[in-house]
Short mmCIF file of N, CA and C and ligand atoms in Angstrom, two decimals:
data_model
loop_
_atom_site.label_atom_id
_atom_site.label_comp_id
_atom_site.label_asym_id
_atom_site.label_seq_id
_atom_site.Cartn_x
_atom_site.Cartn_y
_atom_site.Cartn_z
N MET A 16 11.68 1.73 -9.78
CA MET A 16 10.96 0.50 -10.11
C MET A 16 9.91 0.24 -9.03
N LYS A 17 8.73 -0.20 -9.48
CA LYS A 17 7.65 -0.45 -8.50
C LYS A 17 7.39 -1.95 -8.33
N ILE A 18 6.85 -2.28 -7.18
CA ILE A 18 6.47 -3.66 -6.88
C ILE A 18 5.02 -3.66 -6.41
N ARG A 19 4.28 -4.72 -6.76
CA ARG A 19 2.88 -4.81 -6.31
C ARG A 19 2.83 -5.58 -5.00
N LEU A 20 2.27 -4.95 -3.98
CA LEU A 20 2.29 -5.50 -2.63
C LEU A 20 0.90 -5.81 -2.09
N PHE A 21 0.84 -6.83 -1.25
CA PHE A 21 -0.33 -7.04 -0.40
C PHE A 21 -0.17 -6.21 0.87
N GLY A 22 1.07 -6.14 1.37
CA GLY A 22 1.33 -5.36 2.58
C GLY A 22 2.75 -5.50 3.06
N ILE A 23 3.04 -4.82 4.16
CA ILE A 23 4.39 -4.85 4.76
C ILE A 23 4.23 -4.95 6.27
N ALA A 24 5.10 -5.74 6.90
CA ALA A 24 5.20 -5.75 8.37
C ALA A 24 6.63 -5.35 8.69
N ASN A 25 6.81 -4.22 9.36
CA ASN A 25 8.19 -3.76 9.54
C ASN A 25 8.80 -4.17 10.87
N ASP A 26 8.08 -5.01 11.63
CA ASP A 26 8.65 -5.49 12.90
C ASP A 26 8.19 -6.92 13.19
N SER A 27 8.34 -7.79 12.20
CA SER A 27 7.88 -9.17 12.35
C SER A 27 8.87 -10.02 13.13
N ILE A 28 8.34 -10.90 14.00
CA ILE A 28 9.21 -11.87 14.68
C ILE A 28 8.78 -13.30 14.36
N VAL A 29 7.91 -13.46 13.35
CA VAL A 29 7.41 -14.81 13.02
C VAL A 29 7.78 -15.28 11.62
N ASP A 30 8.44 -14.43 10.84
CA ASP A 30 8.74 -14.78 9.44
C ASP A 30 10.22 -15.09 9.22
N GLY A 31 10.90 -15.58 10.25
CA GLY A 31 12.32 -15.86 10.16
C GLY A 31 13.00 -15.43 11.44
N PRO A 32 14.32 -15.69 11.53
CA PRO A 32 15.04 -15.41 12.77
C PRO A 32 15.12 -13.91 13.10
N GLY A 33 14.91 -13.58 14.36
CA GLY A 33 15.10 -12.20 14.82
C GLY A 33 14.00 -11.26 14.36
N LEU A 34 14.35 -9.98 14.32
CA LEU A 34 13.39 -8.94 13.92
C LEU A 34 13.50 -8.70 12.42
N ARG A 35 12.35 -8.68 11.74
CA ARG A 35 12.39 -8.67 10.28
C ARG A 35 11.41 -7.67 9.67
N TYR A 36 11.80 -7.17 8.51
CA TYR A 36 10.92 -6.36 7.66
C TYR A 36 10.36 -7.33 6.63
N THR A 37 9.08 -7.61 6.70
CA THR A 37 8.48 -8.61 5.81
C THR A 37 7.68 -7.95 4.70
N ILE A 38 8.01 -8.35 3.49
CA ILE A 38 7.34 -7.83 2.30
C ILE A 38 6.36 -8.90 1.80
N PHE A 39 5.06 -8.62 1.87
CA PHE A 39 4.05 -9.55 1.36
C PHE A 39 3.69 -9.11 -0.05
N THR A 40 4.17 -9.85 -1.03
CA THR A 40 3.89 -9.49 -2.42
C THR A 40 2.45 -9.85 -2.77
N GLN A 41 1.91 -9.14 -3.76
CA GLN A 41 0.54 -9.41 -4.23
C GLN A 41 0.60 -10.30 -5.47
N GLY A 42 -0.27 -11.31 -5.51
CA GLY A 42 -0.36 -12.19 -6.69
C GLY A 42 0.13 -13.59 -6.37
N CYS A 43 -0.75 -14.57 -6.57
CA CYS A 43 -0.36 -15.98 -6.37
C CYS A 43 -1.37 -16.85 -7.10
N TYR A 44 -0.86 -17.87 -7.80
CA TYR A 44 -1.79 -18.77 -8.49
C TYR A 44 -1.71 -20.22 -7.98
N HIS A 45 -1.08 -20.43 -6.82
CA HIS A 45 -0.94 -21.80 -6.33
C HIS A 45 -2.25 -22.38 -5.78
N LYS A 46 -3.13 -21.49 -5.31
CA LYS A 46 -4.46 -21.92 -4.83
C LYS A 46 -4.39 -23.05 -3.78
N CYS A 47 -3.54 -22.91 -2.80
CA CYS A 47 -3.47 -23.91 -1.73
C CYS A 47 -4.77 -23.86 -0.91
N PRO A 48 -5.49 -24.99 -0.79
CA PRO A 48 -6.67 -24.99 0.08
C PRO A 48 -6.25 -24.60 1.50
N GLY A 49 -7.01 -23.70 2.13
CA GLY A 49 -6.69 -23.27 3.49
C GLY A 49 -5.63 -22.19 3.55
N CYS A 50 -5.31 -21.58 2.39
CA CYS A 50 -4.32 -20.50 2.34
C CYS A 50 -4.60 -19.46 3.43
N HIS A 51 -3.53 -19.02 4.10
CA HIS A 51 -3.66 -18.04 5.18
C HIS A 51 -3.94 -16.64 4.66
N ASN A 52 -3.77 -16.44 3.34
CA ASN A 52 -3.79 -15.07 2.84
C ASN A 52 -4.46 -14.97 1.46
N PRO A 53 -5.73 -15.44 1.33
CA PRO A 53 -6.37 -15.49 0.00
C PRO A 53 -6.51 -14.14 -0.69
N LYS A 54 -6.56 -13.06 0.07
CA LYS A 54 -6.68 -11.74 -0.56
C LYS A 54 -5.41 -11.35 -1.30
N SER A 55 -4.35 -12.11 -1.12
CA SER A 55 -3.09 -11.80 -1.83
C SER A 55 -3.02 -12.48 -3.20
N HIS A 56 -4.06 -13.21 -3.61
CA HIS A 56 -3.98 -13.98 -4.86
C HIS A 56 -4.15 -13.13 -6.13
N ASP A 57 -5.03 -12.16 -6.09
CA ASP A 57 -5.37 -11.37 -7.29
C ASP A 57 -4.12 -10.64 -7.82
N MET A 58 -3.77 -10.96 -9.08
CA MET A 58 -2.55 -10.36 -9.67
C MET A 58 -2.68 -8.84 -9.84
N ASN A 59 -3.91 -8.35 -9.87
CA ASN A 59 -4.11 -6.91 -10.04
C ASN A 59 -4.56 -6.23 -8.75
N GLY A 60 -4.58 -6.98 -7.66
CA GLY A 60 -5.01 -6.41 -6.38
C GLY A 60 -3.86 -5.69 -5.69
N GLY A 61 -4.07 -5.42 -4.41
CA GLY A 61 -3.02 -4.78 -3.63
C GLY A 61 -2.73 -3.37 -4.08
N TYR A 62 -1.49 -2.95 -3.95
CA TYR A 62 -1.09 -1.59 -4.33
C TYR A 62 0.37 -1.59 -4.78
N LEU A 63 0.73 -0.54 -5.51
CA LEU A 63 2.10 -0.43 -6.00
C LEU A 63 2.93 0.43 -5.05
N LYS A 64 4.18 0.05 -4.88
CA LYS A 64 5.09 0.84 -4.04
C LYS A 64 6.46 0.87 -4.72
N ASP A 65 7.11 2.02 -4.67
CA ASP A 65 8.44 2.14 -5.25
C ASP A 65 9.46 1.41 -4.37
N ILE A 66 10.37 0.68 -4.99
CA ILE A 66 11.33 -0.10 -4.19
C ILE A 66 12.27 0.81 -3.39
N ASN A 67 12.50 2.03 -3.86
CA ASN A 67 13.36 2.95 -3.09
C ASN A 67 12.71 3.35 -1.77
N GLU A 68 11.38 3.42 -1.76
CA GLU A 68 10.67 3.71 -0.50
C GLU A 68 10.86 2.54 0.47
N ILE A 69 10.81 1.33 -0.06
CA ILE A 69 10.98 0.14 0.77
C ILE A 69 12.39 0.12 1.36
N ILE A 70 13.38 0.38 0.54
CA ILE A 70 14.77 0.38 1.01
C ILE A 70 14.97 1.47 2.08
N ALA A 71 14.33 2.62 1.88
CA ALA A 71 14.44 3.71 2.86
C ALA A 71 13.81 3.29 4.19
N GLU A 72 12.68 2.58 4.14
CA GLU A 72 12.04 2.12 5.38
C GLU A 72 12.91 1.09 6.10
N ILE A 73 13.57 0.23 5.32
CA ILE A 73 14.48 -0.75 5.93
C ILE A 73 15.63 -0.02 6.62
N ASP A 74 16.15 1.01 5.98
CA ASP A 74 17.25 1.79 6.56
C ASP A 74 16.85 2.48 7.86
N GLU A 75 15.56 2.82 7.97
CA GLU A 75 15.10 3.54 9.16
C GLU A 75 15.11 2.68 10.41
N ASN A 76 15.03 1.35 10.25
CA ASN A 76 14.96 0.46 11.40
C ASN A 76 16.32 -0.20 11.64
N GLN A 77 17.07 0.37 12.54
CA GLN A 77 18.43 -0.11 12.82
C GLN A 77 18.44 -1.44 13.58
N LEU A 78 17.28 -1.88 14.07
CA LEU A 78 17.23 -3.09 14.88
C LEU A 78 16.98 -4.36 14.05
N LEU A 79 16.76 -4.20 12.75
CA LEU A 79 16.42 -5.35 11.91
C LEU A 79 17.57 -6.34 11.80
N ASP A 80 17.20 -7.65 11.83
CA ASP A 80 18.18 -8.71 11.53
C ASP A 80 18.15 -9.05 10.04
N GLY A 81 17.00 -8.82 9.42
CA GLY A 81 16.90 -9.17 8.01
C GLY A 81 15.54 -8.83 7.45
N ILE A 82 15.34 -9.24 6.20
CA ILE A 82 14.03 -9.05 5.58
C ILE A 82 13.50 -10.41 5.14
N THR A 83 12.19 -10.46 4.96
CA THR A 83 11.53 -11.69 4.50
C THR A 83 10.65 -11.35 3.31
N LEU A 84 10.75 -12.19 2.29
CA LEU A 84 9.92 -12.04 1.09
C LEU A 84 8.82 -13.09 1.19
N SER A 85 7.58 -12.64 1.31
CA SER A 85 6.47 -13.57 1.47
C SER A 85 5.35 -13.15 0.52
N GLY A 86 4.18 -13.72 0.70
CA GLY A 86 3.14 -13.36 -0.26
C GLY A 86 1.76 -13.77 0.19
N GLY A 87 1.06 -14.03 -0.98
CA GLY A 87 1.41 -14.05 -2.39
C GLY A 87 2.60 -14.96 -2.74
N GLU A 88 3.01 -14.84 -3.97
CA GLU A 88 4.15 -15.64 -4.45
C GLU A 88 5.28 -14.69 -4.88
N PRO A 89 6.34 -14.59 -4.09
CA PRO A 89 7.44 -13.68 -4.44
C PRO A 89 8.06 -13.99 -5.80
N MET A 90 8.04 -15.24 -6.23
CA MET A 90 8.69 -15.59 -7.50
C MET A 90 7.98 -15.01 -8.72
N LEU A 91 6.85 -14.35 -8.50
CA LEU A 91 6.16 -13.69 -9.61
C LEU A 91 6.60 -12.24 -9.78
N GLN A 92 7.47 -11.75 -8.91
CA GLN A 92 7.95 -10.36 -9.02
C GLN A 92 9.47 -10.34 -8.80
N ILE A 93 10.15 -11.05 -9.64
CA ILE A 93 11.58 -11.31 -9.45
C ILE A 93 12.43 -10.05 -9.56
N GLU A 94 12.21 -9.24 -10.60
CA GLU A 94 13.12 -8.11 -10.84
C GLU A 94 13.14 -7.10 -9.69
N PRO A 95 12.00 -6.58 -9.25
CA PRO A 95 12.07 -5.62 -8.14
C PRO A 95 12.61 -6.24 -6.85
N LEU A 96 12.31 -7.52 -6.63
CA LEU A 96 12.81 -8.15 -5.40
C LEU A 96 14.32 -8.32 -5.43
N ILE A 97 14.87 -8.62 -6.59
CA ILE A 97 16.34 -8.73 -6.68
C ILE A 97 16.98 -7.39 -6.35
N GLU A 98 16.40 -6.31 -6.84
CA GLU A 98 16.97 -4.98 -6.54
C GLU A 98 16.92 -4.69 -5.05
N ILE A 99 15.81 -5.03 -4.41
CA ILE A 99 15.70 -4.83 -2.95
C ILE A 99 16.74 -5.70 -2.23
N CYS A 100 16.85 -6.96 -2.66
CA CYS A 100 17.78 -7.89 -2.00
C CYS A 100 19.22 -7.42 -2.11
N LYS A 101 19.60 -6.91 -3.27
CA LYS A 101 20.97 -6.42 -3.44
C LYS A 101 21.26 -5.30 -2.44
N ALA A 102 20.31 -4.38 -2.29
CA ALA A 102 20.50 -3.26 -1.35
C ALA A 102 20.57 -3.78 0.09
N VAL A 103 19.75 -4.78 0.41
CA VAL A 103 19.72 -5.34 1.75
C VAL A 103 21.02 -6.07 2.07
N LYS A 104 21.52 -6.83 1.12
CA LYS A 104 22.79 -7.56 1.30
C LYS A 104 23.94 -6.58 1.53
N TYR A 105 23.92 -5.49 0.79
CA TYR A 105 24.94 -4.46 0.93
C TYR A 105 24.96 -3.92 2.36
N ARG A 106 23.79 -3.93 3.00
CA ARG A 106 23.67 -3.43 4.38
C ARG A 106 23.93 -4.52 5.42
N GLY A 107 24.27 -5.74 4.98
CA GLY A 107 24.64 -6.81 5.91
C GLY A 107 23.47 -7.54 6.55
N LEU A 108 22.27 -7.38 6.00
CA LEU A 108 21.10 -8.07 6.55
C LEU A 108 20.88 -9.40 5.82
N ASN A 109 20.23 -10.35 6.50
CA ASN A 109 19.95 -11.63 5.84
C ASN A 109 18.55 -11.63 5.22
N ILE A 110 18.32 -12.60 4.34
CA ILE A 110 17.07 -12.61 3.55
C ILE A 110 16.43 -14.00 3.59
N VAL A 111 15.18 -14.02 4.01
CA VAL A 111 14.36 -15.24 3.99
C VAL A 111 13.36 -15.09 2.86
N ILE A 112 13.14 -16.15 2.10
CA ILE A 112 12.11 -16.12 1.05
C ILE A 112 11.17 -17.31 1.19
N TYR A 113 9.88 -17.03 1.12
CA TYR A 113 8.85 -18.07 1.06
C TYR A 113 8.45 -18.26 -0.39
N SER A 114 8.21 -19.51 -0.80
CA SER A 114 7.69 -19.73 -2.15
C SER A 114 6.83 -20.99 -2.17
N GLY A 115 5.76 -20.95 -2.96
CA GLY A 115 4.95 -22.14 -3.18
C GLY A 115 5.64 -23.12 -4.11
N PHE A 116 6.69 -22.66 -4.79
CA PHE A 116 7.50 -23.56 -5.62
C PHE A 116 8.51 -24.28 -4.72
N MET A 117 8.90 -25.47 -5.14
CA MET A 117 9.91 -26.21 -4.38
C MET A 117 11.30 -25.86 -4.89
N PHE A 118 12.28 -26.07 -4.03
CA PHE A 118 13.68 -25.77 -4.39
C PHE A 118 14.04 -26.39 -5.74
N GLU A 119 13.64 -27.64 -5.94
CA GLU A 119 14.01 -28.36 -7.17
C GLU A 119 13.39 -27.70 -8.41
N GLN A 120 12.21 -27.11 -8.26
CA GLN A 120 11.58 -26.39 -9.38
C GLN A 120 12.28 -25.05 -9.61
N ILE A 121 12.60 -24.39 -8.54
CA ILE A 121 13.19 -23.05 -8.65
C ILE A 121 14.53 -23.09 -9.38
N ILE A 122 15.37 -24.07 -9.04
CA ILE A 122 16.71 -24.06 -9.64
C ILE A 122 16.70 -24.46 -11.12
N LYS A 123 15.58 -24.99 -11.60
CA LYS A 123 15.49 -25.32 -13.03
C LYS A 123 15.08 -24.12 -13.87
N ASP A 124 14.67 -23.04 -13.22
CA ASP A 124 14.20 -21.84 -13.92
C ASP A 124 15.22 -20.73 -13.66
N SER A 125 15.88 -20.26 -14.70
CA SER A 125 17.00 -19.32 -14.50
C SER A 125 16.56 -18.03 -13.83
N ARG A 126 15.35 -17.55 -14.12
CA ARG A 126 14.89 -16.30 -13.50
C ARG A 126 14.61 -16.51 -12.02
N MET A 127 13.90 -17.58 -11.69
CA MET A 127 13.61 -17.85 -10.28
C MET A 127 14.91 -18.12 -9.52
N LYS A 128 15.82 -18.83 -10.18
CA LYS A 128 17.10 -19.14 -9.52
C LYS A 128 17.88 -17.87 -9.21
N SER A 129 17.78 -16.87 -10.08
CA SER A 129 18.52 -15.63 -9.86
C SER A 129 18.04 -14.90 -8.59
N LEU A 130 16.76 -15.03 -8.26
CA LEU A 130 16.29 -14.45 -7.00
C LEU A 130 16.74 -15.31 -5.82
N LEU A 131 16.64 -16.60 -5.99
CA LEU A 131 17.07 -17.52 -4.92
C LEU A 131 18.52 -17.25 -4.53
N GLU A 132 19.34 -17.00 -5.52
CA GLU A 132 20.79 -16.84 -5.29
C GLU A 132 21.15 -15.67 -4.39
N VAL A 133 20.27 -14.68 -4.30
CA VAL A 133 20.58 -13.52 -3.45
C VAL A 133 19.91 -13.63 -2.07
N CYS A 134 19.32 -14.80 -1.78
CA CYS A 134 18.66 -15.01 -0.49
C CYS A 134 19.43 -16.04 0.34
N ASP A 135 19.05 -16.15 1.63
CA ASP A 135 19.76 -17.06 2.54
C ASP A 135 18.94 -18.27 2.94
N MET A 136 17.68 -18.06 3.26
CA MET A 136 16.83 -19.17 3.73
C MET A 136 15.57 -19.25 2.88
N LEU A 137 15.24 -20.46 2.42
CA LEU A 137 14.02 -20.69 1.64
C LEU A 137 13.06 -21.55 2.45
N ILE A 138 11.82 -21.12 2.58
CA ILE A 138 10.75 -21.99 3.08
C ILE A 138 9.95 -22.35 1.84
N ASP A 139 10.01 -23.60 1.43
CA ASP A 139 9.49 -23.95 0.10
C ASP A 139 8.25 -24.83 0.14
N GLY A 140 7.55 -24.82 -0.97
CA GLY A 140 6.40 -25.70 -1.17
C GLY A 140 5.08 -25.07 -0.78
N LYS A 141 4.02 -25.62 -1.37
CA LYS A 141 2.68 -25.12 -1.07
C LYS A 141 2.28 -25.46 0.36
N PHE A 142 1.33 -24.69 0.88
CA PHE A 142 0.73 -25.03 2.17
C PHE A 142 -0.20 -26.20 1.94
N GLU A 143 -0.03 -27.28 2.72
CA GLU A 143 -0.89 -28.46 2.60
C GLU A 143 -1.68 -28.62 3.90
N GLN A 144 -3.00 -28.41 3.75
CA GLN A 144 -3.87 -28.33 4.92
C GLN A 144 -3.83 -29.59 5.78
N ASP A 145 -3.75 -30.76 5.13
CA ASP A 145 -3.74 -32.01 5.91
C ASP A 145 -2.41 -32.21 6.63
N LYS A 146 -1.43 -31.39 6.31
CA LYS A 146 -0.13 -31.48 7.00
C LYS A 146 0.11 -30.25 7.88
N LYS A 147 -0.95 -29.52 8.14
CA LYS A 147 -0.83 -28.30 8.95
C LYS A 147 -0.36 -28.64 10.36
N SER A 148 0.55 -27.81 10.88
CA SER A 148 0.99 -27.96 12.26
C SER A 148 1.32 -26.59 12.83
N LEU A 149 0.86 -26.32 14.04
CA LEU A 149 1.12 -25.02 14.67
C LEU A 149 2.45 -25.01 15.40
N SER A 150 3.10 -26.18 15.49
CA SER A 150 4.36 -26.23 16.26
C SER A 150 5.59 -26.04 15.39
N LEU A 151 5.39 -25.88 14.08
CA LEU A 151 6.54 -25.76 13.17
C LEU A 151 7.14 -24.36 13.21
N LEU A 152 8.45 -24.30 13.15
CA LEU A 152 9.14 -23.02 13.13
C LEU A 152 9.00 -22.38 11.74
N TYR A 153 8.39 -21.23 11.67
CA TYR A 153 8.27 -20.39 10.46
C TYR A 153 7.44 -21.02 9.34
N ARG A 154 6.89 -22.21 9.54
CA ARG A 154 6.16 -22.90 8.47
C ARG A 154 4.75 -23.24 8.88
N GLY A 155 3.90 -23.49 7.87
CA GLY A 155 2.51 -23.82 8.15
C GLY A 155 2.23 -25.30 8.10
N SER A 156 2.96 -26.05 7.25
CA SER A 156 2.69 -27.49 7.10
C SER A 156 4.00 -28.26 7.01
N THR A 157 3.94 -29.53 7.38
CA THR A 157 5.16 -30.33 7.56
C THR A 157 5.89 -30.63 6.25
N ASN A 158 5.23 -30.48 5.11
CA ASN A 158 5.92 -30.69 3.82
C ASN A 158 6.89 -29.56 3.51
N GLN A 159 6.69 -28.40 4.12
CA GLN A 159 7.54 -27.24 3.82
C GLN A 159 8.88 -27.39 4.55
N ARG A 160 9.94 -26.95 3.87
CA ARG A 160 11.29 -27.16 4.39
C ARG A 160 11.98 -25.83 4.68
N LEU A 161 12.85 -25.83 5.69
CA LEU A 161 13.68 -24.66 6.01
C LEU A 161 15.04 -24.90 5.37
N ILE A 162 15.25 -24.33 4.21
CA ILE A 162 16.42 -24.70 3.40
C ILE A 162 17.53 -23.66 3.48
N ASN A 163 18.75 -24.14 3.71
CA ASN A 163 19.93 -23.29 3.66
C ASN A 163 20.30 -23.12 2.18
N ILE A 164 19.94 -21.98 1.61
CA ILE A 164 20.06 -21.79 0.16
C ILE A 164 21.51 -21.86 -0.32
N GLN A 165 22.38 -21.12 0.32
CA GLN A 165 23.75 -21.04 -0.19
C GLN A 165 24.45 -22.40 -0.11
N LYS A 166 24.23 -23.13 0.98
CA LYS A 166 24.83 -24.47 1.09
C LYS A 166 24.22 -25.42 0.06
N SER A 167 22.91 -25.31 -0.13
CA SER A 167 22.23 -26.21 -1.07
C SER A 167 22.69 -25.96 -2.50
N LEU A 168 22.91 -24.69 -2.85
CA LEU A 168 23.40 -24.38 -4.19
C LEU A 168 24.83 -24.88 -4.36
N LYS A 169 25.62 -24.71 -3.31
CA LYS A 169 27.04 -25.12 -3.39
C LYS A 169 27.17 -26.63 -3.56
N TYR A 170 26.39 -27.40 -2.79
CA TYR A 170 26.52 -28.86 -2.82
C TYR A 170 25.51 -29.53 -3.75
N GLU A 171 24.70 -28.70 -4.43
CA GLU A 171 23.76 -29.18 -5.44
C GLU A 171 22.79 -30.23 -4.90
N LYS A 172 22.38 -30.04 -3.66
CA LYS A 172 21.32 -30.87 -3.06
C LYS A 172 20.70 -30.08 -1.92
N VAL A 173 19.47 -30.43 -1.58
CA VAL A 173 18.76 -29.69 -0.54
C VAL A 173 19.40 -29.94 0.82
N ILE A 174 19.82 -28.86 1.47
CA ILE A 174 20.36 -28.95 2.83
C ILE A 174 19.46 -28.09 3.72
N GLU A 175 18.78 -28.76 4.66
CA GLU A 175 17.84 -28.05 5.54
C GLU A 175 18.53 -27.60 6.82
N TYR A 176 18.01 -26.53 7.42
CA TYR A 176 18.46 -26.12 8.74
C TYR A 176 17.91 -27.12 9.74
N GLU A 177 18.69 -27.37 10.81
CA GLU A 177 18.19 -28.19 11.91
C GLU A 177 17.69 -27.28 13.01
N THR A 178 16.76 -27.82 13.83
CA THR A 178 16.29 -27.04 14.98
C THR A 178 16.63 -27.80 16.25
N ASN A 179 16.86 -27.05 17.36
CA ASN A 179 17.21 -27.69 18.64
C ASN A 179 15.95 -27.96 19.46
N GLU A 180 16.15 -28.41 20.74
CA GLU A 180 15.01 -28.78 21.57
C GLU A 180 14.14 -27.58 21.93
N TYR A 181 14.66 -26.37 21.74
CA TYR A 181 13.85 -25.16 22.00
C TYR A 181 13.19 -24.64 20.73
N ASN A 182 13.23 -25.46 19.67
CA ASN A 182 12.65 -25.09 18.37
C ASN A 182 13.33 -23.85 17.80
N GLU A 183 14.64 -23.76 18.02
CA GLU A 183 15.45 -22.68 17.46
C GLU A 183 16.33 -23.24 16.35
N ILE A 184 16.61 -22.42 15.38
CA ILE A 184 17.46 -22.88 14.29
C ILE A 184 18.91 -23.00 14.72
N ILE A 185 19.55 -24.09 14.29
CA ILE A 185 20.99 -24.25 14.53
C ILE A 185 21.69 -23.82 13.24
N ILE A 186 22.43 -22.72 13.31
CA ILE A 186 23.08 -22.21 12.10
C ILE A 186 24.54 -22.61 12.09
S1 SF4 B 227 1.54 -20.23 -2.02
FE1 SF4 B 227 1.04 -19.12 -0.14
S2 SF4 B 227 -0.19 -17.35 -0.80
FE2 SF4 B 227 -0.15 -18.78 -2.51
S3 SF4 B 227 -2.04 -20.01 -2.26
FE3 SF4 B 227 -0.36 -21.12 -1.25
S4 SF4 B 227 -0.42 -20.48 0.91
FE4 SF4 B 227 -1.62 -18.98 -0.30
#
């Protein structure tokens, strides 16, 4: 199975806790003013990559703490991402997902929810330029939330991660 990508960062330290393999999917229609990655919007842009190649690259890096699904909009390529996530979970790595959709929107859509269910942390919502802040952990604007997915699904309400005085996540 192939996935359409904008790019990959195999040693990211800014897209979630620890060292991460970040998959930037191609395609997004949210059109957030001030988007950090406008070249990722074109649904037919980027390039195709087989998910088995991605899983093999993840296996090659023994130092990874997890993977991150970013974009573009990951929720537009649910099937290949679920396959990657299942393989990653089997290997004991954690999964962060970014989405321009909010948690409340995602759980109302069975397909989007199925991808959410195999991930651990959601950074949700569109980038809002007037709420931009450079001091936020893993986020671009203050409306975006760092959501504990599994706890939020279990208790059926949004439960966010807290950060300490060093701007580190308290898990
Ligand atoms: S959701 Fe992300 S990639 Fe899409 S327009 Fe907004 S900031 Fe850009």
